[in-house]
Short mmCIF file of C-alpha atoms in Angstrom, two decimals:
data_model
loop_
_atom_site.label_atom_id
_atom_site.label_comp_id
_atom_site.label_asym_id
_atom_site.label_seq_id
_atom_site.Cartn_x
_atom_site.Cartn_y
_atom_site.Cartn_z
CA TYR A 1 -20.87 23.81 -6.44
CA ALA A 2 -19.74 26.82 -4.44
CA THR A 3 -16.00 27.53 -5.53
CA ARG A 4 -13.25 28.15 -3.24
CA ASP A 5 -11.64 31.64 -3.01
CA ASP A 6 -8.11 30.38 -2.51
CA SER A 7 -7.39 28.19 -5.14
CA LEU A 8 -5.04 30.25 -7.42
CA GLU A 9 -3.13 31.59 -4.06
CA ILE A 10 -2.37 27.57 -3.06
CA GLY A 11 -1.43 27.03 -6.80
CA VAL A 12 -3.85 23.86 -6.96
CA GLU A 13 -7.18 23.47 -7.63
CA ILE A 14 -8.71 22.17 -4.22
CA PRO A 15 -11.53 19.39 -5.10
CA ARG A 16 -15.02 19.59 -3.64
CA ALA A 17 -15.82 16.27 -1.36
CA GLU A 18 -19.47 15.24 -1.28
CA VAL A 19 -20.94 11.83 0.21
CA ARG A 20 -23.74 10.57 -1.45
CA LEU A 21 -24.85 7.44 0.53
CA ASP A 22 -22.19 5.35 1.77
CA ARG A 23 -19.82 6.44 -1.30
CA LEU A 24 -17.49 9.27 -1.12
CA TYR A 25 -16.88 11.94 -3.97
CA LEU A 26 -14.03 14.13 -4.85
CA ASP A 27 -15.20 16.42 -7.86
CA GLY A 28 -17.83 13.84 -8.79
CA LYS A 29 -15.17 10.72 -8.62
CA PRO A 30 -15.73 7.70 -6.42
CA THR A 31 -12.89 8.00 -4.09
CA PHE A 32 -11.13 5.61 -1.46
CA LEU A 33 -9.04 7.11 0.95
CA ARG A 34 -5.39 6.57 2.26
CA MET A 35 -5.66 8.62 5.13
CA VAL A 36 -2.67 9.72 8.10
CA PRO A 37 -2.14 12.09 10.89
CA HIS A 38 0.47 14.74 10.42
CA HIS A 39 3.55 14.41 12.81
CA ASP A 40 5.73 16.68 11.18
CA GLU A 41 6.43 14.72 8.48
CA SER A 42 7.63 16.44 5.05
CA ALA A 43 5.02 16.76 1.96
CA GLU A 44 7.53 14.90 -0.54
CA PHE A 45 7.87 11.99 2.25
CA LEU A 46 4.06 11.51 2.71
CA SER A 47 3.57 11.93 -1.16
CA GLU A 48 6.32 9.05 -1.59
CA LEU A 49 4.18 6.62 0.80
CA GLY A 50 1.04 7.15 -1.08
CA PHE A 51 -1.09 9.02 1.27
CA ASN A 52 -4.29 11.23 -0.51
CA PRO A 53 -5.61 13.27 2.54
CA VAL A 54 -3.48 13.86 6.08
CA TRP A 55 -4.97 15.07 9.30
CA ILE A 56 -3.33 18.40 10.25
CA ARG A 57 -4.43 20.00 13.59
CA ASP A 58 -3.41 23.47 12.52
CA THR A 59 -5.75 24.83 9.91
CA GLY A 60 -3.93 27.83 10.00
CA ASN A 61 -0.82 26.62 8.72
CA ARG A 62 -1.13 27.76 5.31
CA GLU A 63 2.21 26.83 4.55
CA LEU A 64 1.96 23.07 5.02
CA ILE A 65 -1.47 22.88 3.16
CA LYS A 66 0.15 24.39 0.14
CA ARG A 67 2.90 22.14 0.27
CA LEU A 68 0.79 19.03 0.64
CA ALA A 69 -1.54 20.24 -2.34
CA ARG A 70 1.48 20.88 -4.60
CA LYS A 71 2.09 17.10 -3.95
CA GLY A 72 -1.31 16.06 -4.45
CA ILE A 73 -2.57 15.39 -0.79
CA TRP A 74 -5.65 17.08 0.25
CA SER A 75 -5.82 18.29 4.05
CA MET A 76 -8.43 17.29 6.65
CA GLY A 77 -8.40 19.36 9.72
CA THR A 78 -10.02 19.83 12.95
CA PRO A 79 -12.61 22.75 12.88
CA PRO A 80 -12.72 25.48 15.31
CA GLU A 81 -14.83 24.67 18.59
CA THR A 82 -16.88 27.11 20.63
CA GLU A 83 -16.66 27.55 24.32
CA ALA A 84 -19.99 26.48 24.89
CA THR A 85 -20.13 22.77 23.75
CA GLY A 86 -19.65 21.49 26.98
CA GLU A 87 -21.21 18.06 28.45
CA GLU A 88 -23.62 19.97 30.64
CA SER A 89 -24.40 22.76 28.21
CA SER A 90 -28.03 22.07 26.70
CA PRO A 91 -28.79 22.36 22.93
CA ALA A 92 -30.78 26.11 23.81
CA ASP A 93 -27.12 27.31 25.34
CA GLN A 94 -25.25 26.37 22.14
CA VAL A 95 -23.23 29.67 20.90
CA SER A 96 -23.48 29.69 16.99
CA MET A 97 -20.53 29.60 14.95
CA LEU A 98 -19.48 32.12 12.59
CA PRO A 99 -19.51 31.19 9.20
CA PHE A 100 -15.92 29.85 8.20
CA ASP A 101 -14.27 32.25 6.08
CA ALA A 102 -11.73 31.86 3.02
CA SER A 103 -8.87 30.86 5.32
CA LEU A 104 -10.33 27.42 5.70
CA ASP A 105 -11.48 27.06 2.01
CA PRO A 106 -8.16 24.82 1.24
CA ILE A 107 -9.48 22.43 3.84
CA VAL A 108 -11.28 19.26 1.93
CA PHE A 109 -12.74 17.01 5.12
CA TRP A 110 -13.12 17.94 9.00
CA MET A 111 -12.05 15.88 11.25
CA LEU A 112 -13.88 15.59 14.47
CA GLY A 113 -11.61 13.74 16.81
CA ASN A 114 -10.59 10.15 17.48
CA GLY A 115 -11.76 7.65 20.15
CA ILE A 116 -14.78 9.70 20.99
CA SER A 117 -16.88 7.62 23.17
CA ALA A 118 -20.37 7.56 23.82
CA ALA A 119 -20.16 10.00 26.61
CA GLU A 120 -19.07 12.62 24.55
CA ARG A 121 -22.46 12.40 22.79
CA LYS A 122 -23.79 15.53 23.53
CA LYS A 123 -20.67 17.71 22.87
CA LEU A 124 -20.06 15.91 19.23
CA ILE A 125 -23.94 16.55 18.05
CA ALA A 126 -23.62 19.90 18.82
CA TRP A 127 -20.32 20.83 17.22
CA ALA A 128 -21.35 19.13 14.69
CA ASP A 129 -24.66 20.92 13.95
CA GLN A 130 -22.22 24.09 14.41
CA ILE A 131 -19.83 23.18 11.79
CA LYS A 132 -22.79 22.20 9.45
CA ASP A 133 -24.44 25.90 10.14
CA ALA A 134 -20.89 27.43 9.57
CA ASP A 135 -19.66 25.67 6.79
CA LYS A 136 -22.90 26.73 4.50
CA LYS A 137 -20.77 27.35 1.50
CA LEU A 138 -18.86 24.40 0.96
CA ASN A 139 -20.75 21.72 3.16
CA ARG A 140 -17.71 19.56 3.55
CA PRO A 141 -17.55 15.79 4.85
CA LEU A 142 -17.27 15.36 8.26
CA LEU A 143 -15.20 12.42 9.79
CA ALA A 144 -15.12 11.14 13.26
CA ASP A 145 -13.55 7.91 14.61
CA ILE A 146 -16.03 6.54 17.45
CA THR A 147 -16.27 3.68 20.11
CA GLY A 148 -20.37 3.60 20.67
CA LEU A 149 -23.48 4.51 19.90
CA GLU A 150 -23.07 4.18 15.96
CA ARG A 151 -26.66 4.46 15.12
CA ILE A 152 -27.04 7.50 16.84
CA TYR A 153 -23.45 9.47 15.76
CA SER A 154 -24.02 8.07 12.17
CA ARG A 155 -26.90 10.67 11.75
CA TYR A 156 -24.33 13.47 12.14
CA ILE A 157 -21.31 11.97 11.30
CA PRO A 158 -21.36 10.53 7.56
CA LEU A 159 -18.11 9.04 7.64
CA MET A 160 -17.58 7.16 10.40
CA GLY A 161 -14.49 5.57 11.99
CA LEU A 162 -14.57 2.34 13.89
CA SER A 163 -11.33 1.50 15.08
CA ARG A 164 -10.02 -1.13 17.75
CA PRO A 165 -6.15 -2.40 18.45
CA VAL A 166 -5.36 -5.58 17.15
CA LEU A 167 -1.86 -6.43 17.55
CA ASN A 168 -0.40 -8.39 20.34
CA SER A 169 -3.74 -8.69 21.74
CA SER A 170 -6.12 -11.87 21.96
CA MET A 171 -7.93 -10.80 19.30
CA GLY A 172 -7.41 -12.49 15.72
CA TYR A 173 -7.95 -11.18 12.53
CA LEU A 174 -11.03 -13.29 11.79
CA ASP A 175 -12.54 -11.61 14.69
CA TYR A 176 -11.54 -8.18 13.85
CA ARG A 177 -13.32 -8.30 10.64
CA ASP A 178 -16.56 -9.59 12.22
CA TRP A 179 -16.27 -7.09 15.02
CA LEU A 180 -16.20 -4.34 12.05
CA ILE A 181 -18.80 -6.02 10.03
CA GLU A 182 -21.05 -5.97 13.38
CA ARG A 183 -20.22 -2.28 13.98
CA GLN A 184 -20.87 -1.43 10.83
CA ARG A 185 -24.22 -3.26 10.75
CA LEU A 186 -25.22 -0.77 14.18
CA SER A 187 -24.95 2.21 12.29
CA ARG A 188 -27.71 3.41 9.78
CA PRO A 189 -28.03 2.14 6.62
CA GLY A 190 -25.88 3.76 3.83
CA THR A 191 -23.01 4.90 6.37
CA PHE A 192 -19.73 5.62 4.89
CA GLY A 193 -17.52 2.93 7.31
CA TRP A 194 -13.78 3.54 7.63
CA THR A 195 -10.95 2.39 10.01
CA TRP A 196 -7.44 3.28 11.63
CA ILE A 197 -4.84 0.46 10.70
CA GLN A 198 -2.73 0.20 13.72
CA THR A 199 1.15 0.97 12.51
CA GLU A 200 2.43 0.64 16.26
CA PRO A 201 2.15 -1.07 19.45
CA VAL A 202 -0.49 0.27 21.68
CA SER A 203 0.97 3.32 24.06
CA GLU A 204 0.85 1.39 27.33
CA THR A 205 2.91 -1.56 25.23
CA VAL A 206 5.43 0.86 24.50
CA ARG A 207 5.70 2.52 28.05
CA SER A 208 5.69 -0.77 29.77
CA ARG A 209 8.80 -2.35 27.56
CA SER A 210 10.23 0.89 27.99
CA SER A 211 10.32 1.11 31.81
CA MET A 212 11.38 -2.44 31.84
CA VAL A 213 14.18 -1.68 29.28
CA GLN A 214 12.91 -4.30 27.02
CA SER A 215 13.54 -4.12 23.21
CA PRO A 216 10.49 -2.27 21.26
CA ILE A 217 8.34 -4.55 19.38
CA ASN A 218 8.52 -4.03 15.85
CA VAL A 219 5.26 -4.15 13.25
CA HIS A 220 5.84 -6.72 10.58
CA HIS A 221 4.46 -5.74 7.00
CA GLU A 222 2.13 -9.06 6.85
CA GLN A 223 0.62 -7.74 10.31
CA MET A 224 -0.08 -4.28 8.53
CA ARG A 225 -1.78 -6.05 5.23
CA LEU A 226 -3.66 -8.21 7.34
CA GLN A 227 -5.04 -5.63 8.91
CA VAL A 228 -5.95 -3.67 5.91
CA TYR A 229 -7.53 -7.11 4.08
CA SER A 230 -9.59 -7.57 7.20
CA ALA A 231 -11.01 -4.42 7.02
CA LEU A 232 -11.84 -4.18 3.20
CA ALA A 233 -13.29 -7.58 3.53
CA SER A 234 -15.51 -6.16 6.25
CA GLY A 235 -16.71 -3.38 3.71
CA CYS A 236 -14.64 -0.51 5.02
CA ARG A 237 -14.50 2.30 2.42
CA SER A 238 -11.62 3.96 3.21
CA VAL A 239 -8.60 3.17 5.78
CA GLY A 240 -6.16 5.58 8.01
CA TYR A 241 -2.60 4.63 9.17
CA TRP A 242 -2.87 5.36 12.93
CA SER A 243 0.73 6.45 14.24
CA THR A 244 1.41 8.78 17.41
CA ARG A 245 5.05 9.57 16.30
CA SER A 246 6.27 10.85 13.11
CA LEU A 247 6.63 7.97 10.08
CA GLU A 248 9.95 9.77 9.35
CA GLU A 249 11.59 8.95 12.07
CA ASP A 250 14.57 7.01 12.25
CA ALA A 251 13.92 4.29 15.11
CA PRO A 252 14.18 0.45 15.48
CA GLY A 253 11.11 -0.95 12.82
CA SER A 254 10.74 2.29 11.10
CA LEU A 255 12.04 1.24 7.67
CA GLU A 256 9.53 -1.66 7.57
CA ARG A 257 6.52 0.45 8.74
CA GLN A 258 7.51 3.08 5.96
CA LEU A 259 8.07 0.36 3.16
CA SER A 260 5.22 -1.47 4.12
CA ILE A 261 2.85 1.44 4.50
CA LYS A 262 4.13 2.46 0.75
CA GLN A 263 3.62 -1.24 -0.75
CA LEU A 264 -0.07 -1.18 0.84
CA ASN A 265 -1.07 2.10 -0.75
CA LEU A 266 0.07 1.16 -4.08
CA GLU A 267 -1.68 -2.02 -3.98
CA LEU A 268 -5.16 0.45 -2.65
CA LEU A 269 -4.48 2.60 -5.63
CA LEU A 270 -4.72 -0.17 -7.80
CA LEU A 271 -7.82 -1.36 -6.03
CA GLY A 272 -9.40 2.04 -5.34
CA ASP A 273 -11.85 2.26 -7.94
CA LEU A 274 -13.26 -1.06 -7.29
CA LEU A 275 -13.29 -0.34 -3.47
CA ALA A 276 -14.98 2.78 -3.87
CA THR A 277 -17.75 1.61 -5.68
CA GLY A 278 -18.21 -1.83 -4.22
CA GLU A 279 -20.97 -3.56 -2.25
CA LEU A 280 -20.20 -5.97 -0.10
CA GLN A 281 -21.97 -9.17 -0.84
CA GLY A 282 -20.73 -11.43 1.85
CA GLN A 283 -17.91 -14.09 2.33
CA LEU A 284 -16.89 -17.32 0.49
CA PRO A 285 -15.39 -20.24 1.76
CA VAL A 286 -11.95 -21.02 0.35
CA LYS A 287 -10.47 -24.51 0.15
CA THR A 288 -6.70 -25.28 -0.33
CA LYS A 289 -4.49 -28.40 -0.65
CA THR A 290 -2.06 -26.89 1.84
CA PRO A 291 -2.75 -27.83 5.30
CA LEU A 292 -4.05 -25.18 7.10
CA LYS A 293 -2.99 -24.52 11.05
CA PRO A 294 -5.28 -25.06 13.82
CA GLY A 295 -7.47 -21.97 14.38
CA ASP A 296 -6.62 -20.42 10.47
CA ARG A 297 -9.45 -19.89 8.11
CA ILE A 298 -9.32 -18.75 4.20
CA GLU A 299 -12.16 -16.52 3.28
CA ALA A 300 -12.84 -14.59 0.44
CA ALA A 301 -15.00 -11.39 0.43
CA ILE A 302 -17.00 -10.80 -2.18
CA PHE A 303 -18.04 -7.27 -4.19
CA LYS A 304 -20.23 -6.06 -6.54
CA THR A 305 -18.70 -2.89 -8.38
CA SER A 306 -19.31 -0.53 -10.81
CA LEU A 307 -16.48 -2.53 -13.33
CA GLY A 308 -17.16 -6.01 -12.42
CA ILE A 309 -17.11 -8.51 -9.37
CA LEU A 310 -13.98 -8.26 -7.30
CA LEU A 311 -13.10 -10.91 -4.81
CA LEU A 312 -10.61 -10.59 -1.84
CA PRO A 313 -9.36 -13.99 -0.54
CA VAL A 314 -7.79 -13.58 2.98
CA TRP A 315 -5.57 -15.97 5.32
CA TYR A 316 -6.90 -15.39 8.71
CA ASP A 317 -3.71 -16.65 10.76
CA ALA A 318 -4.97 -17.18 14.25
CA ASN A 319 -1.96 -15.91 15.78
CA GLY A 320 -0.64 -13.65 13.12
CA GLN A 321 -1.66 -10.61 15.79
CA PHE A 322 1.59 -12.23 17.30
CA VAL A 323 3.62 -13.38 14.82
CA PRO A 324 2.71 -13.91 11.56
CA GLY A 325 2.97 -17.43 9.88
CA GLN A 326 3.52 -18.99 6.54
CA MET A 327 0.34 -18.39 5.30
CA VAL A 328 0.90 -19.39 1.51
CA GLY A 329 -1.70 -21.95 0.03
CA GLU A 330 -1.46 -24.15 -3.00
CA ASN A 331 -4.22 -24.46 -5.52
CA VAL A 332 -6.80 -22.53 -3.83
CA GLU A 333 -10.31 -22.83 -4.85
CA ILE A 334 -13.15 -20.38 -4.77
CA LEU A 335 -16.79 -21.37 -5.83
CA ILE A 336 -18.39 -17.90 -6.47
CA LYS A 337 -22.22 -19.18 -6.13
CA GLY A 338 -24.81 -18.59 -8.99
CA GLY A 339 -21.81 -18.62 -11.23
CA ILE A 340 -20.54 -16.18 -13.75
CA PRO A 341 -21.34 -15.49 -17.46
CA GLU A 342 -19.87 -17.97 -20.01
CA ALA A 343 -17.77 -15.42 -21.88
CA SER A 344 -16.32 -13.69 -18.97
CA THR A 345 -12.54 -13.72 -17.90
CA VAL A 346 -11.24 -14.03 -14.33
CA TRP A 347 -8.04 -12.32 -13.44
CA GLU A 348 -5.63 -12.35 -10.21
CA ILE A 349 -4.68 -8.59 -10.37
CA SER A 350 -1.52 -7.06 -8.36
CA THR A 351 0.56 -4.20 -8.25
CA THR A 352 3.04 -5.62 -11.32
CA GLY A 353 1.04 -7.70 -13.18
CA GLU A 354 -2.39 -9.52 -13.89
CA ASP A 355 -2.76 -13.55 -14.23
CA ASN A 356 -5.56 -15.17 -16.03
CA LEU A 357 -6.89 -17.94 -13.87
CA VAL A 358 -8.72 -20.89 -14.69
CA ARG A 359 -12.43 -21.06 -14.08
CA LYS A 360 -14.75 -23.97 -14.65
CA GLN A 361 -18.43 -24.05 -14.48
CA VAL A 362 -19.77 -26.74 -11.68
CA ALA A 363 -22.86 -27.82 -9.97
CA GLY A 364 -23.84 -24.55 -7.87
CA GLY A 365 -21.45 -22.02 -9.44
CA THR A 366 -18.18 -20.91 -10.73
CA LEU A 367 -14.98 -22.68 -9.43
CA VAL A 368 -12.16 -20.24 -9.80
CA THR A 369 -8.64 -21.66 -9.31
CA LEU A 370 -5.57 -19.75 -8.12
CA ASN A 371 -2.33 -21.43 -8.13
CA ARG A 372 -0.85 -19.38 -5.20
CA LEU A 373 -2.08 -17.20 -2.42
CA ASN A 374 0.53 -15.77 -0.27
CA THR A 375 -1.25 -13.97 2.82
CA ALA A 376 -4.45 -12.02 0.82
CA SER A 377 -4.93 -11.36 -2.58
CA ALA A 378 -7.14 -9.36 -5.37
CA ILE A 379 -9.22 -11.41 -8.10
CA PHE A 380 -11.27 -9.36 -10.48
CA VAL A 381 -14.25 -10.60 -13.08
CA PRO A 382 -14.30 -7.69 -15.29
CA HIS A 383 -17.59 -6.72 -17.36
CA ASP A 384 -15.69 -5.79 -20.52
CA GLU A 385 -12.17 -5.49 -21.69
CA ARG A 386 -12.37 -1.46 -20.83
CA ALA A 387 -12.66 -2.41 -17.18
CA LEU A 388 -9.66 -4.61 -17.10
CA ASP A 389 -7.56 -1.75 -19.29
CA ARG A 390 -8.24 0.69 -16.50
CA ILE A 391 -6.62 -1.59 -13.84
CA ARG A 392 -3.55 -2.78 -16.46
CA ARG A 393 -3.08 1.45 -17.07
CA LEU A 394 -3.23 1.65 -12.79
CA ARG A 395 -0.71 -1.46 -12.62
CA MET A 396 2.02 -0.25 -15.64
CA ARG A 397 2.15 3.32 -12.96
CA THR A 398 2.89 1.13 -9.89
CA ALA A 399 4.68 -1.96 -11.07
CA ALA A 400 8.46 -0.44 -10.95
CA LEU A 401 7.87 1.16 -7.39
CA SER A 402 5.95 -1.98 -6.16
CA ALA A 403 8.76 -4.12 -7.04
CA ALA A 404 11.57 -1.95 -5.51
CA THR A 405 9.45 -1.56 -2.40
CA ALA A 406 8.98 -5.12 -2.12
CA VAL A 407 12.54 -6.16 -2.82
CA GLU A 408 13.87 -3.23 -0.38
CA LEU A 409 11.22 -4.76 2.42
CA ALA A 410 12.81 -8.14 2.04
CA ARG A 411 15.97 -6.86 2.35
CA VAL A 412 14.98 -5.25 5.87
CA LYS A 413 13.13 -8.05 7.04
CA LEU A 414 16.29 -10.42 6.15
CA ASP A 415 18.55 -8.15 8.34
CA MET A 416 16.32 -8.04 11.43
CA THR A 417 15.07 -11.75 11.39
CA ARG A 418 19.17 -12.79 11.06
CA ALA A 419 20.30 -10.25 13.93
CA ILE A 420 17.25 -11.41 16.01
CA ASP A 421 18.03 -15.31 15.11
CA ARG A 422 22.24 -14.88 15.62
CA GLU A 423 20.80 -13.06 19.32
CA LEU A 424 18.50 -16.07 20.21
CA ALA A 425 20.90 -18.63 19.01
CA SER A 426 23.56 -17.17 21.49
CA LEU A 427 21.15 -17.81 24.21
CA GLY A 428 21.13 -21.23 23.12
CA VAL A 429 17.68 -21.48 21.46
CA ASP A 430 18.36 -21.39 18.16
CA GLN A 431 16.14 -23.19 15.70
CA PRO A 432 16.90 -26.44 13.37
CA VAL A 433 15.73 -24.54 10.29
CA GLY A 434 17.08 -21.45 11.13
CA ALA A 435 20.45 -21.46 9.00
CA LEU A 436 17.96 -23.43 5.84
CA LYS A 437 15.36 -20.44 6.24
CA LEU A 438 17.96 -17.71 6.32
CA ARG A 439 19.74 -19.19 3.23
CA GLU A 440 16.72 -19.59 1.17
CA ALA A 441 15.45 -15.85 2.05
CA ASN A 442 18.99 -14.91 0.75
CA VAL A 443 18.47 -16.96 -2.30
CA TRP A 444 15.27 -15.60 -3.42
CA LEU A 445 16.63 -12.02 -2.38
CA THR A 446 19.36 -12.30 -4.84
CA GLN A 447 16.83 -13.48 -7.44
CA ALA A 448 14.36 -10.75 -7.11
CA SER A 449 17.65 -8.12 -7.21
CA GLU A 450 18.59 -9.40 -10.39
CA GLN A 451 15.24 -9.47 -11.69
CA LEU A 452 14.70 -5.85 -10.69
CA ARG A 453 17.95 -5.06 -12.46
CA ASN A 454 16.14 -6.50 -15.33
CA ARG A 455 12.98 -4.82 -15.34
CA ASN A 456 10.97 -7.91 -14.78
CA TYR A 457 8.79 -6.18 -12.08
CA HIS A 458 6.54 -9.26 -11.38
CA SER A 459 8.82 -12.04 -10.74
CA ALA A 460 10.87 -9.15 -8.80
CA ARG A 461 7.98 -9.02 -6.39
CA LEU A 462 7.17 -12.56 -6.43
CA ASN A 463 10.79 -13.65 -5.54
CA ALA A 464 10.79 -11.13 -2.84
CA GLU A 465 7.72 -12.26 -1.34
CA TYR A 466 8.85 -15.82 -1.49
CA ALA A 467 11.99 -14.64 0.65
CA CYS A 468 9.66 -13.10 3.10
CA GLN A 469 7.59 -16.28 3.49
CA ALA A 470 11.01 -18.47 3.92
CA LEU A 471 11.65 -15.63 7.05
CA ARG A 472 8.05 -16.10 8.73
CA ILE A 473 8.49 -19.69 8.72
CA LEU A 474 11.57 -19.09 10.90
CA GLN A 475 10.32 -16.34 13.08
CA ARG A 476 6.97 -19.04 13.81
CA GLU A 477 9.08 -21.58 14.90
CA HIS A 478 11.19 -18.96 17.52
CA TRP A 479 7.79 -18.15 18.51
CA ASN A 480 6.13 -21.42 19.18
CA PHE A 481 9.43 -22.84 20.84
CA ALA A 482 9.12 -19.81 22.89
CA VAL A 483 5.38 -20.29 24.05
CA GLY A 484 5.36 -24.10 24.49
CA SER A 485 2.35 -25.11 25.93
CA ARG A 486 0.97 -21.87 27.19
CA LYS A 487 -2.27 -21.19 25.93
CA HIS A 488 -2.38 -17.58 26.40
CA PRO A 489 0.79 -15.56 24.46
CA VAL A 490 -0.90 -12.42 26.26
CA SER A 491 0.20 -13.77 29.75
CA SER A 492 4.43 -12.98 28.91
CA PRO A 493 5.43 -9.59 27.67
CA HIS A 494 8.31 -11.73 25.77
CA LEU A 495 5.46 -13.83 23.58
CA ILE A 496 3.55 -10.99 22.05
CA SER A 497 5.83 -10.70 19.26
CA PHE A 498 8.99 -11.45 17.70
#
């Protein structure tokens, strides 16, 4: 490997990134990226939220790169661009790019842009070729988020982003997952796929509501979580959290967004080794004794990984992109076709604990029973005890922080839901279950806080999630009442969110 000239100056060793087929390696270790664009957030804040690479626009900002590196965060930057990479220029007209000097050595990845269309094909391909020629010393991987020509672009961009907005739209999470699967199939075999997770409403919605002096839309934790797990279930190898403003800002809904990202990144940290090496095998049907709402579906993505089998059961809420529903099922059954070895153990793994699950050999495979599914979960069938120990060691690092984050998230959601419920009640549209669900949420939150003080982290997180479940029921009741007999919630700006 080539070495970087300025590692000593930065004070931290900068890793070497390389792509081998559809896997990303940093210093030889398979890696799952948790990305974010930089909007003047502090390195300390970004570290607390759990990002590993940050997309910085100014690659000459050595002080920022240094601060990020010292917090264990890698930098990905937009490389220089020559003036002759315009749409009409032919390959023969392209100007060669000078070799990148040592001042750019701390950059780990090159990010070429976001939402790149088919019309930009000539420009992007010429630019990618120039970068490869100029970066022969380190040969850093290229990323770009594209909106078409997947097979062509995947020849030049080894880390290819495929993204589209889901929230407050007519596209449900199941359709979103299938869209991601289809777009990845259109690329060349072995392409590393990733996607942006929507953390805020699209700009058009923000501008429209602002012009009409309407309340801003908040993105719920469950909406981001369903996006993340839908993306994972599609086979995406990494995710980024898209934002157009600082995550550190003090604005309505910003605290829930921060807490949600922190919790999701803890989950991705726990699953990172499995996701970085996992090969998606397909989707398994899931049964539950809990009745599903019309249009809802539960399926489990199954992966073969270097450490064992990973299952990701996901509750695809048909209207969750507007207002998340209850999404909790009891006695959830998953049939692993072909079965697993008799001696294998099956575990539900989380950021605060592991639960040994009941499994039974039946005709056609192994039936695994999950006592309770809340939105999404992770089930692990380790190859051996050492593989499970790796997960346990990671969980011991995440448990206290995850439990505290879950409790704070439930508190924020309770305050928000109570305030909106009170406002709606003043307008004469209160819901019969309102007072009951708010009391239930408060009881669960009180118990969660007590468990957190007693360092019973697993129970604290679960009780906090029970509180959020009660609040989702109330939020959906309000939304159902507002929608009434309308078939298309997108027809009114008042129906696309709670």
